[in-house]
Amino acid sequence: VGAKSERMSNLSPFQELKQKADQIWTLKEVSSLLGWDQQTLMPDGSADGRANHLAVLDKTCHELLTRDSFAQALSQAENSSPDEQQQCYLRYVRRAYNRAAKMPSQLVDELSRATSAAHIAWVSAKTNDDFKSFCPHLERIYDLKKQEAEAVGFTEHPYDALLDEYEPDMKTKEVGDVFAALQPKLSALVAELTASPKQPSDRPMRQHFPIEGQKVVSHWMLEAIGFDFNCGRLDVSAHPFCSSSSSRDVRLTDRYDENFLAPAVFGALHEGGHGLYEQGSPVEFNGTPLRGGCSLGIHESQSRLWENFVGRGLPFWQANYRKLQSIFPEQLSGYDLPVFYGSINQVRPSLIRVEADEVTYTLHVILRFELEKALLTREVDVKDLPEIWRSKMTQYLGVTPPNDRQGVLQDIHWSAGYVGYFPTYSLGNLVAAMLWERILKDIPDTEEQLRKGNTAPVLAWLRSNIHQHASLYCPTALLDRLGMKLEAQPFMNYLNNKFRPLYGLSE
Amino acid sequence: VGAKSERMSNLSPFQELKQKADQIWTLKEVSSLLGWDQQTLMPDGSADGRANHLAVLDKTCHELLTRDSFAQALSQAENSSPDEQQQCYLRYVRRAYNRAAKMPSQLVDELSRATSAAHIAWVSAKTNDDFKSFCPHLERIYDLKKQEAEAVGFTEHPYDALLDEYEPDMKTKEVGDVFAALQPKLSALVAELTASPKQPSDRPMRQHFPIEGQKVVSHWMLEAIGFDFNCGRLDVSAHPFCSSSSSRDVRLTDRYDENFLAPAVFGALHEGGHGLYEQGSPVEFNGTPLRGGCSLGIHESQSRLWENFVGRGLPFWQANYRKLQSIFPEQLSGYDLPVFYGSINQVRPSLIRVEADEVTYTLHVILRFELEKALLTREVDVKDLPEIWRSKMTQYLGVTPPNDRQGVLQDIHWSAGYVGYFPTYSLGNLVAAMLWERILKDIPDTEEQLRKGNTAPVLAWLRSNIHQHASLYCPTALLDRLGMKLEAQPFMNYLNNKFRPLYGLSE
C-alpha cells in the first residue's frame, strides 16, 4: 500500500481525478457488455442473477462517484488549470457528478419501485386496452419526475432537467420552437403524399425471404458501409440495438421477418450507423467518460443518416440492387430498381410510432414531446391523455386510434420513467438532414461515389467532423463547431426533394 | 443518503458485513462472465479493452476488500455470535481478506510484471526448445512465490501457503504422503498394462466425424447427465472450460477434432461435471462468497467422476452406444460395444500431461508437485530442471522426453505464476474414486440404473453430499462430514478393477 500511495502522490490533480473517474466509466462499459449478453444469448433461467449483477455494478459506480474523496479530487482538478481537452473531460464528469449528488437516494429508490410497478401495470393495461388501470402509475411517475427535475435543477422549464440527461445542454424552448414550426409543414406534406394518385407499392419487400439469406444481406450491408467486424459483431435479438463496451468492441443486433425484408436491411443500416459512431471514437478514450457518442440525438443522427439518407437513397441501390437480386433472385428479379426504390420509401400515416416511415415518424415524436411537457407542468391531466392523444393524431397525421392499445398505451418509455427521451429520436432526423446537406456541399460527388458503391467519403467526413470528437462536446457545441444551429429546414428540404417526385407531386 | 444510512443502521453486524462482501463477490461473478466472453465470441480487436475491464474489476474488488471499513465490519460480524452458516461465510471471507491484506501491493505488482514477461519468454522458449532463455524468468517467479508464501504465512511448509489458494486448508504433507505412497503402485500398474500382449485399439474413435454430428453428441451427453440448459449454455472454444456467474448461468465449452471423437465426448462430460457442481450450488448463495465449488480439487473430482467413472464406464455405454452408432452409423456400426469400450480406455504412457489417460495422468502431476516443492525450498536449482524432469519421467512412466518442448516446457502454469495448482488435478481423481466407492455402496443398483440410462441417482447423491454445500466447507471438512480422509486406495482399487481385465491381466 505504501508503494502505491507514493506513486499516486506523483500524479497531477487531473490525473488523480482521471484515475478515479476512469474506474467508474470502465465499470459502466462492463455493464454495457452484460446488457448485450442479457438480450442476446443469456440462458432464460439467469434473469435474476443478471439483474443483481447490473444492480451491483450500478451501486458500485454510484458509490465511487458520490464519495467525498471523488468530489475533492474533482474540485482540485478543476482548479489546476486544465488544458482544453482536460476541460472537456472535467465538464463531462462534473455533469455526471452533480446529477448523481443532487438526486436524493430516497427519490432514486422511489423511482425504481414506481417504475417496476408501472411496467407490470403497463403490460397488463396494454393487453386489456385498459388505460384507467395504468392512470395512477403514470400520475405517480410524473410526480416523481417533477421531483427529479426540481432536485437536479433548471432555470427555465422543468423539462430541461429531464431532457438534459439524454441531450446534454439542449433546452426545451429550442426543441419546442423547432418542433412547433415543423409540425404544420410536415402534416401538410403527409396529407399531400397521402392524397396523391401515385402510390409506390411495398410488394417487392413483402415476400417470403428465407432467414439465412437475410443474414447474408445484413452482414453485407454492414460491410458496405464500413463496419469493422474485427472490432464488432452482429447477432440476433427481438429488438435490434447497438451496444459497445469499447470502440473496439461494438456489438449490433438485427431481427428477421420471413415475410418482410425491410426490417433486416434497414435494421442493419440503422444499427450500423450507431456502430460506426462508436467505432470512430478514439481508442485512447476507451475506458474513460469521453468514449462514444455525445448524446442520444447525435447518435440517432448517425443511425438515421446511414439508414435513410444513404440506405433509402437511389444512389446506394444503384450500386447494390443487382447484388441483392442475386441473393434473392426468385423474389426480386421481376422488380426493376425504380419499383424497388419506391417499395423502400412508402409513406403511410399509421398509428404506431415504431412502424412509421421517415416522413411521418417525427409527427409521432412531436405529439409525445408536447404531452410530456404538459404532463410535467400539469397543464394536462393524466386521465385526459387518451382523448388528447386521439385528437392530436387526427390533427397531425389524419388517422385516429380506435383504442388506447394503438394509442397512448403503445410505448414502454413512460412506464420505465423515460421522460425527455422521445425528442432525441427526431433531433436525430433533423441533425442527420443538417449533416447530409453539408456533406453534399463539402463532397460534391457524394452521390456519384455512392452509385459506385463507395461509401468511404461519407464515413470519412463523419469520422472527422463527428465521430472523432466522441463525448468531448455537448450536441450544441458540436454543431456550433460546424457553424450549425438546430433547425428543421434541411430536413423539410430533403423530404420535399425526395418524396414529391416519388409521389408524382410538383417540386 | 440519509434514508439509506438509517436503513443500514438497522442491519445486524453480520448483515452489514454481508452487504459489503456480497458486493465484492458479485463483481467477481461479473469477471467470470467477461472471461467467458473473451474466450468464446469476443471480437479479436477487443483484447486490450477487455484486459482493462478485467483489471479494473479486479482493482475495484481489491479496494473494496482491503479498505478499513471492511476490516472493521468483518471483525464486528465475527464478534456478534454468528450462527453456523454465518460462521462458514465469515471463515470464507476472513481467508480472502487475510490473503489480500497480507500481500504487499509491491509484490502483487512485481508478480504481475514478472508473469507478463515470463509468458512471452515461455512461448518463445517452447517454440525454440530453449530452456536456458526461460531460466531467469522461472527463477524470478519462484523467488517471488517464495516471498508470497512468507507474506501470506505458513506453519509447516512454504508450499502450504501456495496450495492453500487453490485447495483451502489442504496441507503439503498430507498431499505429499498420499502421492509418495501412490507413485510406485501406479508406475507398476502402468508397466504391467504397457507390457501386456492384449492392447485395446483406439481405432473406432480415430475416424472422420463431421463436426455437426459431434455437436449433437456433446449436447446429448450433457442432457444425459442432467445438465440444465435453461440455466446454462454450450459453446466452442480452443480449450474446453466451465465458467459460471451464478448457479443459474453456467456456461460450458467443448472442442471438436474432425478426426477424433474422444475430445468432444469426454470434453463435454468433463466440463458437464464441473457444470453440474455449479448448477447444484443453492440459489440463495448466488452473488455471495459461498456460491459454487469449494476448491479446485473438489471441482475436479466432479468433472473426473462424470468423465471417467461414469462416462468411460461400460454401463453408461450399454445405455448409450446404440444411439451414438445411430448418429455416426458409417463410422461405428462395424464396431461392437466391447471394442468401443476398449477404444475409450486406452492406457499409453506419453510425454504430454494434457493428453494422458486416467491411469498415467496422476504420475505427470506427482512429478510436477515434487518439483514445485523442491524449487520453492531451493532443494533443486531451476537450471537442473530439464535433467531431473527426464529422469523422473523415465522412472515414473518409462518414457523419456527427447527435448524440453515435450518435457519441462510443456505447461503454461509456472510462467503464469501458478504454483500449487497442479496437485489439485490429481486430488480430483483421488476424491472422485473415494466418492464413487461410496456411491456404489450407498446406491447398490447404480450400475443397473446407468445401464438403463438413468444417471439421476448419481446426480442426486452428489447434489445432497457435495453440491448443496457449495463453498460452506473446506475440502477436508467436506470429506470429514462424509467420514472420509484423503487417501489413494479407492483410486488404485478402481484402476485395478477396471483396467486389469481390459488388458487381460489377472485381477
Coordinates of N, CA, C and O in Angstrom, one line a residue, chain B residues 253-301:
Chain B
T253 N -17.8 -25.0 -22.6 CA -17.4 -25.0 -23.9 C -16.8 -26.4 -24.2 O -16.5 -27.2 -23.3
D254 N -16.8 -26.8 -25.5 CA -16.2 -28.0 -25.9 C -15.4 -27.7 -27.2 O -15.5 -26.6 -27.8
R255 N -14.6 -28.7 -27.6 CA -13.8 -28.5 -28.8 C -14.0 -29.7 -29.7 O -14.4 -30.8 -29.2
Y256 N -13.8 -29.6 -31.0 CA -14.2 -30.6 -31.9 C -13.0 -30.9 -32.9 O -12.5 -29.9 -33.5
D257 N -12.6 -32.1 -32.9 CA -11.5 -32.6 -33.8 C -12.1 -33.5 -34.9 O -12.6 -34.6 -34.5
E258 N -12.1 -33.1 -36.1 CA -12.8 -33.8 -37.2 C -12.4 -35.3 -37.3 O -13.1 -36.1 -37.7
N259 N -11.2 -35.6 -36.8 CA -10.6 -36.9 -37.0 C -10.5 -37.7 -35.7 O -9.8 -38.7 -35.6
F260 N -11.1 -37.2 -34.6 CA -11.0 -37.9 -33.3 C -12.2 -37.5 -32.5 O -12.4 -36.3 -32.2
L261 N -13.0 -38.5 -32.1 CA -14.3 -38.2 -31.5 C -14.1 -38.0 -30.0 O -14.9 -37.3 -29.3
A262 N -13.0 -38.6 -29.4 CA -12.9 -38.5 -27.9 C -12.9 -37.1 -27.3 O -13.6 -36.9 -26.3
P263 N -12.1 -36.2 -27.9 CA -12.1 -34.9 -27.2 C -13.5 -34.3 -27.0 O -13.8 -33.7 -25.9
A264 N -14.4 -34.4 -28.0 CA -15.7 -33.8 -27.9 C -16.5 -34.5 -26.8 O -17.1 -33.9 -26.0
V265 N -16.6 -35.8 -26.9 CA -17.4 -36.6 -25.9 C -16.9 -36.4 -24.5 O -17.7 -36.1 -23.6
F266 N -15.6 -36.6 -24.3 CA -15.2 -36.5 -22.9 C -14.9 -35.1 -22.4 O -15.0 -34.8 -21.2
G267 N -14.7 -34.2 -23.4 CA -14.7 -32.8 -23.0 C -16.1 -32.4 -22.5 O -16.2 -31.7 -21.5
A268 N -17.1 -32.8 -23.2 CA -18.5 -32.5 -22.7 C -18.8 -33.1 -21.4 O -19.3 -32.4 -20.5
L269 N -18.4 -34.3 -21.2 CA -18.7 -35.0 -19.9 C -17.9 -34.3 -18.7 O -18.4 -34.2 -17.6
H270 N -16.6 -34.0 -19.0 CA -15.8 -33.4 -18.0 C -16.3 -32.0 -17.6 O -16.5 -31.7 -16.5
E271 N -16.5 -31.2 -18.6 CA -17.0 -29.8 -18.3 C -18.4 -29.9 -17.7 O -18.8 -29.1 -16.9
G272 N -19.2 -30.9 -18.2 CA -20.5 -31.1 -17.7 C -20.5 -31.4 -16.2 O -21.3 -31.0 -15.4
G273 N -19.4 -32.2 -15.8 CA -19.3 -32.5 -14.4 C -19.0 -31.2 -13.5 O -19.6 -31.0 -12.5
H274 N -18.2 -30.4 -14.0 CA -18.0 -29.1 -13.4 C -19.3 -28.3 -13.4 O -19.7 -27.7 -12.3
G275 N -20.0 -28.3 -14.5 CA -21.2 -27.6 -14.6 C -22.3 -28.0 -13.7 O -23.0 -27.2 -13.1
L276 N -22.4 -29.3 -13.5 CA -23.4 -29.9 -12.5 C -23.1 -29.4 -11.1 O -24.1 -29.0 -10.4
Y277 N -21.9 -29.4 -10.7 CA -21.5 -28.9 -9.4 C -21.9 -27.4 -9.3 O -22.6 -27.0 -8.3
E278 N -21.6 -26.6 -10.3 CA -22.0 -25.2 -10.2 C -23.5 -25.0 -10.2 O -24.1 -24.2 -9.5
Q279 N -24.2 -25.8 -11.0 CA -25.7 -25.7 -11.0 C -26.3 -26.2 -9.7 O -27.4 -25.8 -9.4
G280 N -25.6 -27.0 -9.0 CA -26.1 -27.6 -7.7 C -25.9 -26.6 -6.6 O -26.4 -26.9 -5.4
S281 N -25.2 -25.5 -6.8 CA -25.0 -24.6 -5.7 C -26.3 -23.9 -5.4 O -27.0 -23.5 -6.3
P282 N -26.7 -23.8 -4.1 CA -28.0 -23.2 -3.8 C -28.2 -21.8 -4.4 O -27.3 -21.0 -4.3
V283 N -29.4 -21.6 -4.9 CA -29.8 -20.3 -5.5 C -29.5 -19.2 -4.5 O -29.0 -18.1 -4.9
E284 N -29.7 -19.4 -3.2 CA -29.6 -18.3 -2.3 C -28.1 -17.9 -2.1 O -27.8 -16.9 -1.5
F285 N -27.2 -18.7 -2.5 CA -25.8 -18.4 -2.5 C -25.3 -17.5 -3.7 O -24.1 -17.1 -3.7
N286 N -26.1 -17.4 -4.7 CA -25.7 -16.6 -5.8 C -25.4 -15.1 -5.4 O -26.1 -14.6 -4.5
G287 N -24.4 -14.6 -6.0 CA -24.0 -13.2 -5.6 C -23.4 -13.1 -4.2 O -23.3 -12.0 -3.6
T288 N -22.9 -14.3 -3.7 CA -22.2 -14.3 -2.3 C -21.0 -15.1 -2.4 O -20.8 -15.8 -3.4
P289 N -20.1 -14.9 -1.4 CA -18.8 -15.7 -1.5 C -19.1 -17.2 -1.4 O -18.2 -18.0 -1.8
L290 N -20.2 -17.7 -0.9 CA -20.5 -19.1 -0.7 C -20.9 -19.8 -2.0 O -20.9 -21.1 -2.0
R291 N -21.1 -19.1 -3.1 CA -21.6 -19.7 -4.3 C -20.5 -20.6 -4.9 O -19.4 -20.3 -4.9
G292 N -20.9 -21.7 -5.5 CA -20.0 -22.5 -6.3 C -19.1 -23.4 -5.5 O -19.1 -23.5 -4.3
G293 N -18.3 -24.2 -6.3 CA -17.4 -25.2 -5.7 C -16.4 -24.7 -4.7 O -16.0 -23.5 -4.7
C294 N -16.0 -25.6 -3.8 CA -15.2 -25.1 -2.6 C -13.7 -25.1 -2.9 O -12.9 -24.6 -2.1
S295 N -13.3 -25.8 -3.9 CA -11.8 -25.9 -4.2 C -11.7 -26.4 -5.6 O -12.6 -27.1 -6.2
L296 N -10.5 -26.2 -6.2 CA -10.2 -26.8 -7.5 C -10.2 -28.3 -7.4 O -10.7 -29.0 -8.4
G297 N -9.7 -28.9 -6.4 CA -9.6 -30.3 -6.3 C -11.0 -31.0 -6.2 O -11.3 -32.0 -6.9
I298 N -11.9 -30.4 -5.4 CA -13.2 -31.0 -5.3 C -13.9 -30.7 -6.6 O -14.7 -31.6 -7.1
H299 N -13.7 -29.6 -7.2 CA -14.3 -29.4 -8.5 C -13.9 -30.4 -9.5 O -14.7 -31.0 -10.3
E300 N -12.5 -30.7 -9.5 CA -12.0 -31.7 -10.4 C -12.6 -33.1 -10.1 O -12.7 -33.9 -11.0
S301 N -12.9 -33.3 -8.8 CA -13.5 -34.7 -8.5 C -14.8 -34.8 -9.2 O -15.2 -35.9 -9.6

